mmCIF file of C-alpha atoms in Angstrom:
data_model
loop_
_atom_site.group_PDB
_atom_site.id
_atom_site.type_symbol
_atom_site.label_atom_id
_atom_site.label_comp_id
_atom_site.label_asym_id
_atom_site.label_seq_id
_atom_site.Cartn_x
_atom_site.Cartn_y
_atom_site.Cartn_z
ATOM 1 C CA ALA A 13 -31.827 -8.118 94.369
ATOM 2 C CA GLN A 14 -31.166 -10.732 91.588
ATOM 3 C CA LYS A 15 -29.299 -14.073 91.985
ATOM 4 C CA ILE A 16 -28.482 -17.024 90.130
ATOM 5 C CA THR A 17 -27.179 -19.905 91.393
ATOM 6 C CA GLN A 18 -24.840 -22.956 90.056
ATOM 7 C CA THR A 19 -24.182 -25.455 92.584
ATOM 8 C CA GLN A 20 -21.928 -27.914 90.769
ATOM 9 C CA PRO A 21 -18.445 -26.204 90.007
ATOM 10 C CA GLY A 22 -17.374 -28.981 87.806
ATOM 11 C CA MET A 23 -19.694 -31.716 85.832
ATOM 12 C CA PHE A 24 -18.333 -35.136 83.930
ATOM 13 C CA VAL A 25 -19.864 -36.623 81.203
ATOM 14 C CA GLN A 26 -18.899 -39.169 78.292
ATOM 15 C CA GLU A 27 -19.327 -38.235 74.968
ATOM 16 C CA LYS A 28 -22.352 -39.389 73.599
ATOM 17 C CA GLU A 29 -24.343 -38.929 76.519
ATOM 18 C CA ALA A 30 -27.012 -35.797 77.962
ATOM 19 C CA VAL A 31 -25.707 -34.119 81.127
ATOM 20 C CA THR A 32 -28.313 -31.570 82.566
ATOM 21 C CA LEU A 33 -26.314 -28.774 84.010
ATOM 22 C CA ASP A 34 -28.344 -26.699 87.414
ATOM 23 C CA CYS A 35 -29.147 -22.971 87.654
ATOM 24 C CA THR A 36 -31.745 -21.449 89.862
ATOM 25 C CA TYR A 37 -32.505 -18.297 90.436
ATOM 26 C CA ASP A 38 -34.393 -15.651 92.474
ATOM 27 C CA THR A 39 -36.184 -12.810 91.775
ATOM 28 C CA SER A 40 -39.244 -10.642 92.626
ATOM 29 C CA ASP A 41 -39.642 -9.488 89.018
ATOM 30 C CA PRO A 42 -42.447 -10.630 87.526
ATOM 31 C CA SER A 43 -41.308 -10.825 83.362
ATOM 32 C CA TYR A 44 -37.232 -11.798 83.300
ATOM 33 C CA GLY A 45 -35.553 -13.463 81.006
ATOM 34 C CA LEU A 46 -33.131 -16.519 81.697
ATOM 35 C CA PHE A 47 -29.510 -17.002 79.696
ATOM 36 C CA TRP A 48 -26.638 -19.744 79.156
ATOM 37 C CA TYR A 49 -23.681 -18.866 77.780
ATOM 38 C CA LYS A 50 -21.177 -21.072 76.711
ATOM 39 C CA GLN A 51 -17.235 -20.139 78.010
ATOM 40 C CA PRO A 52 -14.480 -22.366 76.321
ATOM 41 C CA SER A 53 -10.531 -22.523 77.835
ATOM 42 C CA SER A 54 -10.027 -19.407 74.896
ATOM 43 C CA GLY A 55 -12.117 -17.478 76.744
ATOM 44 C CA GLU A 56 -15.062 -15.648 74.419
ATOM 45 C CA MET A 57 -19.106 -15.767 75.455
ATOM 46 C CA ILE A 58 -21.264 -17.478 73.136
ATOM 47 C CA PHE A 59 -24.708 -17.578 73.120
ATOM 48 C CA LEU A 60 -26.832 -20.984 73.303
ATOM 49 C CA ILE A 61 -30.687 -20.418 75.151
ATOM 50 C CA TYR A 62 -32.594 -18.759 76.235
ATOM 51 C CA GLN A 63 -36.120 -18.749 78.321
ATOM 52 C CA GLY A 64 -38.825 -15.835 79.240
ATOM 53 C CA SER A 65 -40.570 -16.905 82.097
ATOM 54 C CA TYR A 66 -43.999 -16.205 80.233
ATOM 55 C CA ASP A 67 -43.034 -18.930 77.893
ATOM 56 C CA GLN A 68 -45.424 -21.640 77.927
ATOM 57 C CA GLN A 69 -42.387 -24.300 76.759
ATOM 58 C CA ASN A 70 -40.053 -24.732 77.116
ATOM 59 C CA ALA A 71 -37.133 -23.450 75.402
ATOM 60 C CA THR A 72 -34.754 -25.671 72.652
ATOM 61 C CA GLU A 73 -31.998 -24.692 70.202
ATOM 62 C CA GLY A 74 -30.202 -27.968 68.643
ATOM 63 C CA ARG A 75 -28.667 -29.466 71.246
ATOM 64 C CA TYR A 76 -29.921 -28.021 73.971
ATOM 65 C CA SER A 77 -33.076 -27.268 75.985
ATOM 66 C CA LEU A 78 -34.121 -25.835 78.927
ATOM 67 C CA ASN A 79 -35.222 -26.877 81.737
ATOM 68 C CA PHE A 80 -37.560 -24.792 82.990
ATOM 69 C CA GLN A 81 -39.490 -24.867 86.247
ATOM 70 C CA LYS A 82 -41.031 -22.145 87.066
ATOM 71 C CA ALA A 83 -42.239 -22.513 90.383
ATOM 72 C CA ARG A 84 -38.977 -24.168 91.587
ATOM 73 C CA LYS A 85 -36.924 -20.773 90.462
ATOM 74 C CA SER A 86 -34.560 -23.270 87.927
ATOM 75 C CA ALA A 87 -33.610 -22.883 84.151
ATOM 76 C CA ASN A 88 -31.531 -26.138 83.751
ATOM 77 C CA LEU A 89 -29.278 -26.858 80.646
ATOM 78 C CA VAL A 90 -30.166 -30.511 79.089
ATOM 79 C CA ILE A 91 -27.082 -31.026 76.254
ATOM 80 C CA SER A 92 -28.034 -34.193 74.217
ATOM 81 C CA ALA A 93 -25.703 -36.276 72.805
ATOM 82 C CA SER A 94 -22.163 -34.770 73.893
ATOM 83 C CA GLN A 95 -19.237 -33.217 72.075
ATOM 84 C CA LEU A 96 -15.223 -33.156 73.714
ATOM 85 C CA GLY A 97 -16.318 -29.953 71.642
ATOM 86 C CA ASP A 98 -19.239 -29.073 74.231
ATOM 87 C CA SER A 99 -16.416 -29.260 76.833
ATOM 88 C CA ALA A 100 -15.614 -25.785 78.426
ATOM 89 C CA MET A 101 -17.704 -23.353 81.279
ATOM 90 C CA TYR A 102 -21.156 -23.098 81.160
ATOM 91 C CA PHE A 103 -22.623 -20.041 82.549
ATOM 92 C CA CYS A 104 -26.157 -19.065 83.455
ATOM 93 C CA ALA A 105 -27.468 -15.613 83.645
ATOM 94 C CA MET A 106 -31.025 -13.446 83.992
ATOM 95 C CA ARG A 107 -32.057 -10.331 83.144
ATOM 96 C CA GLY A 108 -35.071 -8.463 84.984
ATOM 97 C CA GLN A 109 -37.100 -5.289 84.956
ATOM 98 C CA SER A 110 -35.167 -4.940 88.565
ATOM 99 C CA SER A 111 -31.882 -5.628 86.752
ATOM 100 C CA GLY A 112 -31.616 -1.562 85.940
ATOM 101 C CA SER A 113 -33.006 0.374 83.151
ATOM 102 C CA ALA A 114 -30.792 -1.208 80.931
ATOM 103 C CA ARG A 115 -31.298 -4.946 81.640
ATOM 104 C CA GLN A 116 -27.925 -5.656 82.834
ATOM 105 C CA LEU A 117 -27.311 -9.346 83.286
ATOM 106 C CA THR A 118 -26.499 -11.117 86.322
ATOM 107 C CA PHE A 119 -24.966 -14.394 86.520
ATOM 108 C CA GLY A 120 -24.042 -17.082 88.042
ATOM 109 C CA SER A 121 -20.401 -18.990 89.236
ATOM 110 C CA GLY A 122 -20.343 -21.267 86.289
ATOM 111 C CA THR A 123 -19.966 -24.768 85.860
ATOM 112 C CA GLN A 124 -17.299 -26.551 84.001
ATOM 113 C CA LEU A 125 -17.796 -29.219 81.871
ATOM 114 C CA THR A 126 -15.772 -32.076 80.993
ATOM 115 C CA VAL A 127 -16.569 -34.433 78.119
ATOM 116 C CA LEU A 128 -15.208 -37.543 78.170
ATOM 117 C CA PRO A 129 -14.349 -40.438 75.113
ATOM 118 C CA GLU B 12 -23.248 -13.266 61.440
ATOM 119 C CA PRO B 13 -22.594 -9.940 62.859
ATOM 120 C CA GLU B 14 -20.691 -9.592 65.715
ATOM 121 C CA VAL B 15 -19.123 -7.890 68.403
ATOM 122 C CA THR B 16 -15.649 -7.288 68.000
ATOM 123 C CA GLN B 17 -12.956 -6.295 70.805
ATOM 124 C CA THR B 18 -9.891 -5.366 70.621
ATOM 125 C CA PRO B 19 -7.270 -5.942 71.726
ATOM 126 C CA SER B 20 -7.302 -9.125 72.656
ATOM 127 C CA HIS B 21 -4.818 -8.944 74.927
ATOM 128 C CA GLN B 22 -3.242 -5.921 76.768
ATOM 129 C CA VAL B 23 -0.473 -6.251 78.847
ATOM 130 C CA THR B 24 0.048 -2.556 80.876
ATOM 131 C CA GLN B 25 2.368 -1.380 83.847
ATOM 132 C CA MET B 26 0.462 -0.080 87.033
ATOM 133 C CA GLY B 27 -0.686 3.340 87.437
ATOM 134 C CA GLN B 28 -0.910 3.190 83.533
ATOM 135 C CA GLU B 29 -3.828 4.116 81.386
ATOM 136 C CA VAL B 30 -5.505 1.692 79.322
ATOM 137 C CA ILE B 31 -8.630 1.740 76.777
ATOM 138 C CA LEU B 32 -9.960 -1.310 75.089
ATOM 139 C CA ARG B 33 -11.911 -1.279 72.446
ATOM 140 C CA CYS B 34 -15.075 -2.355 71.172
ATOM 141 C CA VAL B 35 -17.118 -2.333 68.288
ATOM 142 C CA PRO B 36 -21.038 -3.245 69.425
ATOM 143 C CA ILE B 37 -23.231 -4.558 66.910
ATOM 144 C CA SER B 38 -24.538 -2.488 63.957
ATOM 145 C CA ASN B 39 -28.106 -2.016 64.496
ATOM 146 C CA HIS B 40 -27.890 -2.438 68.410
ATOM 147 C CA LEU B 41 -28.794 0.534 70.561
ATOM 148 C CA TYR B 42 -27.343 -0.554 74.154
ATOM 149 C CA PHE B 43 -23.923 -1.213 74.827
ATOM 150 C CA TYR B 44 -22.126 -3.145 77.677
ATOM 151 C CA TRP B 45 -18.528 -3.449 79.402
ATOM 152 C CA TYR B 46 -17.943 -6.854 82.120
ATOM 153 C CA ARG B 47 -15.526 -7.647 83.567
ATOM 154 C CA GLN B 48 -14.227 -11.603 84.546
ATOM 155 C CA ILE B 49 -11.724 -11.554 87.181
ATOM 156 C CA LEU B 50 -9.450 -15.529 86.710
ATOM 157 C CA GLY B 51 -12.180 -18.062 87.693
ATOM 158 C CA GLN B 52 -14.447 -15.811 88.797
ATOM 159 C CA LYS B 53 -17.930 -14.897 87.805
ATOM 160 C CA VAL B 54 -18.822 -12.360 84.947
ATOM 161 C CA GLU B 55 -19.613 -8.941 86.930
ATOM 162 C CA PHE B 56 -21.628 -6.390 84.908
ATOM 163 C CA LEU B 57 -19.383 -2.466 85.391
ATOM 164 C CA VAL B 58 -21.669 -1.020 83.315
ATOM 165 C CA SER B 59 -23.973 -0.080 80.745
ATOM 166 C CA PHE B 60 -24.366 2.617 77.808
ATOM 167 C CA TYR B 61 -27.472 3.674 75.829
ATOM 168 C CA ASN B 62 -28.366 6.525 73.901
ATOM 169 C CA ASN B 63 -24.664 8.446 74.092
ATOM 170 C CA GLU B 64 -24.462 8.228 77.798
ATOM 171 C CA ILE B 65 -24.149 5.988 80.712
ATOM 172 C CA SER B 66 -27.318 4.188 81.849
ATOM 173 C CA GLU B 67 -26.537 1.842 84.696
ATOM 174 C CA LYS B 68 -23.013 1.080 86.791
ATOM 175 C CA SER B 69 -22.711 -1.065 89.455
ATOM 176 C CA GLU B 70 -19.869 -0.029 92.687
ATOM 177 C CA ILE B 71 -17.118 -1.446 90.884
ATOM 178 C CA PHE B 72 -17.050 1.131 88.009
ATOM 179 C CA ASP B 73 -15.404 4.130 90.213
ATOM 180 C CA ASP B 74 -13.876 6.819 89.036
ATOM 181 C CA GLN B 75 -11.342 5.272 87.763
ATOM 182 C CA PHE B 76 -13.296 3.946 84.732
ATOM 183 C CA SER B 77 -14.777 5.967 82.060
ATOM 184 C CA VAL B 78 -16.811 4.530 78.995
ATOM 185 C CA GLU B 79 -17.375 7.002 75.186
ATOM 186 C CA ARG B 80 -19.077 6.566 71.671
ATOM 187 C CA PRO B 81 -16.528 9.061 70.074
ATOM 188 C CA ASP B 82 -17.931 7.678 66.519
ATOM 189 C CA GLY B 83 -20.707 6.720 65.437
ATOM 190 C CA SER B 84 -19.732 3.133 66.111
ATOM 191 C CA ASN B 85 -16.850 2.429 68.561
ATOM 192 C CA PHE B 86 -17.440 1.775 72.359
ATOM 193 C CA THR B 87 -14.580 2.471 74.511
ATOM 194 C CA LEU B 88 -14.137 1.206 77.685
ATOM 195 C CA LYS B 89 -10.975 3.344 79.967
ATOM 196 C CA ILE B 90 -8.867 2.740 83.056
ATOM 197 C CA ARG B 91 -7.383 5.919 84.060
ATOM 198 C CA SER B 92 -5.007 4.390 86.129
ATOM 199 C CA THR B 93 -4.670 0.448 86.290
ATOM 200 C CA LYS B 94 -4.000 -1.303 89.236
ATOM 201 C CA LEU B 95 -2.743 -5.169 89.764
ATOM 202 C CA GLU B 96 -6.627 -5.911 90.663
ATOM 203 C CA ASP B 97 -8.157 -4.591 87.520
ATOM 204 C CA SER B 98 -5.593 -7.936 85.522
ATOM 205 C CA ALA B 99 -8.487 -9.700 84.125
ATOM 206 C CA MET B 100 -10.671 -10.832 80.824
ATOM 207 C CA TYR B 101 -13.309 -7.301 79.977
ATOM 208 C CA PHE B 102 -16.327 -8.058 77.784
ATOM 209 C CA CYS B 103 -18.258 -5.893 75.484
ATOM 210 C CA ALA B 104 -21.980 -6.725 74.875
ATOM 211 C CA SER B 105 -24.498 -5.017 73.058
ATOM 212 C CA THR B 106 -28.441 -6.066 72.588
ATOM 213 C CA ARG B 107 -30.677 -4.416 69.782
ATOM 214 C CA VAL B 108 -33.482 -3.568 72.321
ATOM 215 C CA THR B 109 -34.159 -3.517 76.044
ATOM 216 C CA GLY B 110 -37.503 -2.836 76.154
ATOM 217 C CA SER B 111 -38.316 -6.870 76.674
ATOM 218 C CA PRO B 112 -36.260 -8.778 79.499
ATOM 219 C CA ASN B 113 -35.683 -11.577 76.657
ATOM 220 C CA GLN B 114 -33.394 -9.397 74.415
ATOM 221 C CA PRO B 115 -30.068 -11.960 74.311
ATOM 222 C CA GLN B 116 -26.930 -9.984 74.978
ATOM 223 C CA HIS B 117 -24.394 -10.852 72.211
ATOM 224 C CA PHE B 118 -20.070 -10.340 73.972
ATOM 225 C CA GLY B 119 -17.356 -9.454 71.903
ATOM 226 C CA ASP B 120 -14.613 -12.707 72.501
ATOM 227 C CA GLY B 121 -12.830 -10.239 75.327
ATOM 228 C CA THR B 122 -9.743 -8.734 75.988
ATOM 229 C CA ARG B 123 -7.304 -9.514 78.689
ATOM 230 C CA LEU B 124 -5.784 -7.183 80.753
ATOM 231 C CA SER B 125 -2.974 -8.404 82.543
ATOM 232 C CA ILE B 126 -1.890 -5.257 84.332
ATOM 233 C CA LEU B 127 2.300 -5.737 85.848
#
């Protein structure tokens, strides 16, 4: 079984500051992928970034980067230079070999990020 | 950039009625999924679909639910006799291949289902 834990139900950050959203996971799969999605108040799910378990380098995508610490089973999302439009719910998710043959995603409970002007 | 599209964006239905939620996955994608998000809760997997049949399904996906790919583009989720607890946001997702666990799933904007 796979499990994703997001321990921060809510986070606040000042505009232009960096913020780290925590995600820890539990799996016995040797190969897996970790994903972050953004859900604005309008409800859609926007894919942000992913990290493969065998990737040597941490993933980066514009202002998003993933601080992947495999030994600690953590995959924290770092947002640099926060903008007001970053205010949203952020979900960490994973999929691996034990996700089923179709590799469905397992989601965490989410972190509500509020960017303050 | 290709998108997953879902219709309708909001569906209001009386309890006990049948409802069909529609999705058009990205055209070259092969795996399709339905997820559910009850208000304020995490996103939960319902069912996956590949090669015109269900690949995996969760405990939530009971006999009241069914999925279909009636033509080459649409992917539908049917709830036969809706219950109040079916009120949720329903997301369709697709991915091109699934051999590697690193392929992201692309989500539609969701259908908000409200059962009265």
